[in-house]
Amino acid sequence: MIQDDIFDFWKFLAGIGLFLWGMYQLETAIKELGGKSFRHLLQRFTDTAWKGILVGTLITAILQSSSLVTLMVLAFLGAGVINLKNAIGVILGANLGTTVTAWIVATLGFKMSVAAFSMPFLGLGSLLFLFASGRPLLRNIGAFSVGFGLLFLGLDFMKTAIEAVADQIDLSEFHEYGLWIYLIIGIVITALIQSSSAMVVIILSTMSAGMIELTEGAVLVIGANIGTTVTVGIGSLNGSADKKRLALAHFLFNVITGLLIFSFIRPLIDITMSIFSISDPLMELVLLNTIINLVGIVLFFPFIPKLEKWLKKRFSKFEPKGISVYTKNVSPKVPEAAIAALEKDIHLAFEKTIEFMINVWNVGESDNENVSFWRKILQQPHDLSGQYKEIKNLEDELTKYHLLVQEENLSIIEAQKLTSLMLALRTMVYGAKDLKDVMHNIQDMEDEEDILVREYYDELKAFTFDFLKKIKEYILREDFSDEVPDWIGENGKHYKKFISELYQKIKVKPMEFPVSTLTNVIKQVVSGLDNLGSAVIHWKHQKKDVIDMI
């Protein structure tokens, strides 16, 4: 039995708290110091699953936060920047990257006076954080130092609390239950403290105090790897379908790998000790922790494509609702991914606007002379009002999303890109509204028997289609100059030409169709195309900068 006054529970609990708080400070500081670079790395070098594993390992090893990496992965997955298969690769790599914490702790934390080691970081870091508040770089370096110091001070608290009671505890009574009891303990404690890194430190402290052997420590680590999936699972409960899919992939990876390794844990320990000839059980434990994750990656890698297909069939009912395709899947807390998603959805808005403008002129199979008479009769007319409403709903959805992104800490360039995108969106909707306001007049012109009205109907229709064709070709261009094409700014000339010719013709031959209605149609059609051209300029000429920025 343990005497109540021997084990300093509060010191042990404070150690866990300081360690977790230190990890949080490290994560926050590194995110501020190099978050953009890591997001750039994640976006650019995850075009295959194996690259995803390498990048996931590297970023997690530096950031020391698989949860932060998961957030970035989900954001870029939703934005369509990376696909599910490569996202799974990043998650597998993130599992391996988290083992770096154990290597640091085992290498430094038990080889020196940890409390003394942490003091310079805490002292200098605190002063830098407080007195360099006006200089973000120095302030974040200070926060990093404080986080590093707290991490090791927390380790010292845990280690000394356990060492004080080590001689008083006999864990032999657990042996009769077998190694399963250690697996369950590892799962439960990790699920409670929500950190596999902290659990591994507790295991290392317990082993250092001589309370458990290497085999029990290895099983506890397996339990910690399984228990950490609870954190991701809880985080995905109210998440999107993609978040649930990644959480499930993470769960399957850790559980299947953990249970498989657990079945062969003793032979694995014998093999690694004989191959690497490690005498220090703490170093052997962190090596086993790394090997467990490496084995899992090797086992899962060939099945990633099949796993992707299987996951895509899951959680369909949790797909986000909304007209947008990308922004609804992306957290606005990752501005680079949010801007990329917003740009893609604005491209979607362009397509819908162009389609609406074409349909205003009643283009479709019913205009084709080769279509049978009965098919023309049965052809469903375009729901122009419904199409315009869908464009407006998309505008509202993207505007609300834009406001959420604005709340984040944006750079000047990001804010400018965001403004350009929203100007493009609003201007193109103005263009759609211009045609919506006269679409009933255009339909009247189509049914009009007056030759002059029909002539203007055909001319305006041809002018619209020619302009929309050029717009679509311009949008698809990847290599473009900063110069605005001449034809975009020439709509004013066309308007004057249309009006001048109209007045010349009605002087010779008056028409019964209201002249004011015809001139208004000309004005609105030209204005609508002019707005669409302006929207393309706002959007197209920031597209390259946005892609380079991510």
mmCIF file of C-alpha atoms in Angstrom, residues 296-466:
data_model
loop_
_atom_site.group_PDB
_atom_site.id
_atom_site.type_symbol
_atom_site.label_atom_id
_atom_site.label_comp_id
_atom_site.label_asym_id
_atom_site.label_seq_id
_atom_site.Cartn_x
_atom_site.Cartn_y
_atom_site.Cartn_z
ATOM 1 C CA GLY A 296 2.022 0.608 -39.673
ATOM 2 C CA ILE A 297 2.979 2.875 -42.576
ATOM 3 C CA VAL A 298 4.584 -0.007 -44.474
ATOM 4 C CA LEU A 299 1.498 -2.154 -43.918
ATOM 5 C CA PHE A 300 -1.029 0.516 -44.877
ATOM 6 C CA PHE A 301 0.766 2.200 -47.768
ATOM 7 C CA PRO A 302 -0.155 -0.378 -50.476
ATOM 8 C CA PHE A 303 -3.813 -0.187 -49.434
ATOM 9 C CA ILE A 304 -4.195 3.607 -49.377
ATOM 10 C CA PRO A 305 -5.993 3.791 -52.790
ATOM 11 C CA LYS A 306 -8.487 1.092 -51.746
ATOM 12 C CA LEU A 307 -8.910 2.739 -48.336
ATOM 13 C CA GLU A 308 -9.650 6.040 -50.096
ATOM 14 C CA LYS A 309 -12.393 4.455 -52.226
ATOM 15 C CA TRP A 310 -13.907 2.769 -49.189
ATOM 16 C CA LEU A 311 -13.837 5.959 -47.112
ATOM 17 C CA LYS A 312 -15.498 8.021 -49.862
ATOM 18 C CA LYS A 313 -18.556 5.763 -49.567
ATOM 19 C CA ARG A 314 -18.792 6.488 -45.851
ATOM 20 C CA PHE A 315 -20.488 9.470 -44.129
ATOM 21 C CA SER A 316 -22.215 10.730 -47.280
ATOM 22 C CA LYS A 317 -25.079 12.136 -45.206
ATOM 23 C CA PHE A 318 -22.612 14.394 -43.399
ATOM 24 C CA GLU A 319 -21.580 16.197 -46.577
ATOM 25 C CA PRO A 320 -21.829 19.942 -45.861
ATOM 26 C CA LYS A 321 -24.959 21.638 -47.167
ATOM 27 C CA GLY A 322 -24.724 24.623 -49.454
ATOM 28 C CA ILE A 323 -24.314 25.601 -53.081
ATOM 29 C CA SER A 324 -20.557 26.101 -52.808
ATOM 30 C CA VAL A 325 -18.343 23.141 -53.611
ATOM 31 C CA TYR A 326 -15.126 24.038 -51.806
ATOM 32 C CA THR A 327 -15.579 26.726 -49.139
ATOM 33 C CA LYS A 328 -18.157 24.717 -47.211
ATOM 34 C CA ASN A 329 -15.463 22.073 -46.633
ATOM 35 C CA VAL A 330 -12.701 24.444 -45.537
ATOM 36 C CA SER A 331 -12.117 26.009 -42.146
ATOM 37 C CA PRO A 332 -11.588 29.782 -42.461
ATOM 38 C CA LYS A 333 -8.894 29.426 -39.770
ATOM 39 C CA VAL A 334 -6.383 28.435 -42.480
ATOM 40 C CA PRO A 335 -6.408 31.600 -44.645
ATOM 41 C CA GLU A 336 -4.307 30.234 -47.526
ATOM 42 C CA ALA A 337 -6.621 27.255 -48.001
ATOM 43 C CA ALA A 338 -9.683 29.455 -47.479
ATOM 44 C CA ILE A 339 -8.592 31.848 -50.232
ATOM 45 C CA ALA A 340 -7.844 28.937 -52.568
ATOM 46 C CA ALA A 341 -11.301 27.482 -51.866
ATOM 47 C CA LEU A 342 -12.959 30.874 -52.339
ATOM 48 C CA GLU A 343 -11.237 31.307 -55.685
ATOM 49 C CA LYS A 344 -12.458 27.931 -56.897
ATOM 50 C CA ASP A 345 -16.017 28.666 -55.849
ATOM 51 C CA ILE A 346 -15.868 32.028 -57.602
ATOM 52 C CA HIS A 347 -14.825 30.140 -60.724
ATOM 53 C CA LEU A 348 -17.988 28.100 -60.175
ATOM 54 C CA ALA A 349 -19.956 31.372 -59.889
ATOM 55 C CA PHE A 350 -18.502 32.485 -63.233
ATOM 56 C CA GLU A 351 -19.651 29.259 -64.864
ATOM 57 C CA LYS A 352 -23.148 29.642 -63.434
ATOM 58 C CA THR A 353 -23.319 33.301 -64.509
ATOM 59 C CA ILE A 354 -22.191 32.532 -68.062
ATOM 60 C CA GLU A 355 -24.671 29.651 -68.251
ATOM 61 C CA PHE A 356 -27.448 31.970 -67.053
ATOM 62 C CA MET A 357 -26.555 34.615 -69.632
ATOM 63 C CA ILE A 358 -26.600 32.014 -72.395
ATOM 64 C CA ASN A 359 -29.932 30.613 -71.257
ATOM 65 C CA VAL A 360 -31.475 34.111 -71.212
ATOM 66 C CA TRP A 361 -31.166 33.940 -74.992
ATOM 67 C CA ASN A 362 -32.972 30.593 -74.913
ATOM 68 C CA VAL A 363 -30.068 28.560 -76.244
ATOM 69 C CA GLY A 364 -30.427 24.798 -76.012
ATOM 70 C CA GLU A 365 -31.601 21.777 -77.926
ATOM 71 C CA SER A 366 -34.905 23.471 -78.723
ATOM 72 C CA ASP A 367 -33.039 25.899 -81.008
ATOM 73 C CA ASN A 368 -31.483 23.066 -82.971
ATOM 74 C CA GLU A 369 -33.270 22.308 -86.234
ATOM 75 C CA ASN A 370 -32.173 18.675 -86.050
ATOM 76 C CA VAL A 371 -34.137 18.096 -82.841
ATOM 77 C CA SER A 372 -37.470 16.344 -83.454
ATOM 78 C CA PHE A 373 -40.756 18.276 -83.214
ATOM 79 C CA TRP A 374 -41.991 16.291 -80.200
ATOM 80 C CA ARG A 375 -38.687 16.726 -78.375
ATOM 81 C CA LYS A 376 -38.993 20.496 -78.854
ATOM 82 C CA ILE A 377 -42.495 20.350 -77.385
ATOM 83 C CA LEU A 378 -41.428 18.208 -74.414
ATOM 84 C CA GLN A 379 -38.174 20.107 -73.802
ATOM 85 C CA GLN A 380 -38.256 21.666 -70.337
ATOM 86 C CA PRO A 381 -37.726 25.441 -70.521
ATOM 87 C CA HIS A 382 -34.797 26.915 -68.625
ATOM 88 C CA ASP A 383 -35.749 28.045 -65.136
ATOM 89 C CA LEU A 384 -34.080 31.445 -65.442
ATOM 90 C CA SER A 385 -35.455 32.770 -62.166
ATOM 91 C CA GLY A 386 -34.220 29.635 -60.378
ATOM 92 C CA GLN A 387 -30.777 29.955 -61.968
ATOM 93 C CA TYR A 388 -30.489 33.613 -60.949
ATOM 94 C CA LYS A 389 -31.625 32.761 -57.424
ATOM 95 C CA GLU A 390 -28.941 30.074 -57.242
ATOM 96 C CA ILE A 391 -26.289 32.648 -58.236
ATOM 97 C CA LYS A 392 -27.559 35.020 -55.549
ATOM 98 C CA ASN A 393 -27.580 32.242 -52.927
ATOM 99 C CA LEU A 394 -24.019 31.351 -53.861
ATOM 100 C CA GLU A 395 -23.053 35.021 -53.507
ATOM 101 C CA ASP A 396 -24.632 35.147 -50.037
ATOM 102 C CA GLU A 397 -22.869 31.945 -48.975
ATOM 103 C CA LEU A 398 -19.459 33.142 -50.177
ATOM 104 C CA THR A 399 -19.959 36.590 -48.639
ATOM 105 C CA LYS A 400 -20.640 35.065 -45.212
ATOM 106 C CA TYR A 401 -17.567 32.864 -45.601
ATOM 107 C CA HIS A 402 -15.512 35.895 -46.617
ATOM 108 C CA LEU A 403 -16.505 37.655 -43.380
ATOM 109 C CA LEU A 404 -15.290 34.659 -41.345
ATOM 110 C CA VAL A 405 -11.952 34.657 -43.170
ATOM 111 C CA GLN A 406 -11.590 38.383 -42.499
ATOM 112 C CA GLU A 407 -11.666 37.692 -38.762
ATOM 113 C CA GLU A 408 -8.420 35.733 -39.045
ATOM 114 C CA ASN A 409 -4.956 37.277 -38.803
ATOM 115 C CA LEU A 410 -4.424 38.087 -42.486
ATOM 116 C CA SER A 411 -1.371 39.598 -44.100
ATOM 117 C CA ILE A 412 -1.793 42.717 -46.244
ATOM 118 C CA ILE A 413 -1.418 40.627 -49.404
ATOM 119 C CA GLU A 414 -4.030 38.105 -48.236
ATOM 120 C CA ALA A 415 -6.467 40.906 -47.399
ATOM 121 C CA GLN A 416 -5.946 42.429 -50.846
ATOM 122 C CA LYS A 417 -6.543 39.106 -52.573
ATOM 123 C CA LEU A 418 -9.677 38.575 -50.536
ATOM 124 C CA THR A 419 -10.967 42.009 -51.511
ATOM 125 C CA SER A 420 -10.240 41.344 -55.194
ATOM 126 C CA LEU A 421 -12.120 38.056 -55.095
ATOM 127 C CA MET A 422 -15.182 39.631 -53.494
ATOM 128 C CA LEU A 423 -15.144 42.507 -56.001
ATOM 129 C CA ALA A 424 -15.102 39.920 -58.773
ATOM 130 C CA LEU A 425 -18.047 38.093 -57.198
ATOM 131 C CA ARG A 426 -20.188 41.193 -56.697
ATOM 132 C CA THR A 427 -19.451 42.588 -60.161
ATOM 133 C CA MET A 428 -20.364 39.354 -61.919
ATOM 134 C CA VAL A 429 -23.637 39.178 -59.975
ATOM 135 C CA TYR A 430 -24.361 42.732 -61.130
ATOM 136 C CA GLY A 431 -23.851 41.443 -64.673
ATOM 137 C CA ALA A 432 -26.307 38.597 -64.112
ATOM 138 C CA LYS A 433 -28.829 41.073 -62.659
ATOM 139 C CA ASP A 434 -28.524 43.331 -65.713
ATOM 140 C CA LEU A 435 -29.747 40.499 -67.941
ATOM 141 C CA LYS A 436 -32.277 39.263 -65.400
ATOM 142 C CA ASP A 437 -33.983 42.660 -65.439
ATOM 143 C CA VAL A 438 -34.628 42.514 -69.199
ATOM 144 C CA MET A 439 -34.929 38.759 -69.807
ATOM 145 C CA HIS A 440 -38.715 39.055 -70.306
ATOM 146 C CA ASN A 441 -38.096 41.827 -72.878
ATOM 147 C CA ILE A 442 -35.578 39.609 -74.663
ATOM 148 C CA GLN A 443 -38.181 36.827 -74.835
ATOM 149 C CA ASP A 444 -40.676 39.347 -76.257
ATOM 150 C CA MET A 445 -38.128 40.339 -78.916
ATOM 151 C CA GLU A 446 -37.660 36.664 -79.838
ATOM 152 C CA ASP A 447 -41.423 36.325 -80.454
ATOM 153 C CA GLU A 448 -41.729 39.693 -82.256
ATOM 154 C CA GLU A 449 -42.609 39.639 -85.953
ATOM 155 C CA ASP A 450 -41.097 43.071 -86.688
ATOM 156 C CA ILE A 451 -38.041 42.518 -88.885
ATOM 157 C CA LEU A 452 -36.002 45.289 -87.248
ATOM 158 C CA VAL A 453 -36.658 43.914 -83.754
ATOM 159 C CA ARG A 454 -35.706 40.417 -84.875
ATOM 160 C CA GLU A 455 -32.592 41.843 -86.496
ATOM 161 C CA TYR A 456 -31.533 43.464 -83.232
ATOM 162 C CA TYR A 457 -32.390 40.312 -81.313
ATOM 163 C CA ASP A 458 -30.073 38.257 -83.536
ATOM 164 C CA GLU A 459 -27.341 40.912 -83.427
ATOM 165 C CA LEU A 460 -27.391 41.278 -79.640
ATOM 166 C CA LYS A 461 -27.495 37.495 -79.258
ATOM 167 C CA ALA A 462 -24.463 37.038 -81.520
ATOM 168 C CA PHE A 463 -22.633 39.879 -79.740
ATOM 169 C CA THR A 464 -23.332 38.265 -76.342
ATOM 170 C CA PHE A 465 -22.186 34.811 -77.424
ATOM 171 C CA ASP A 466 -19.029 36.151 -79.034
#
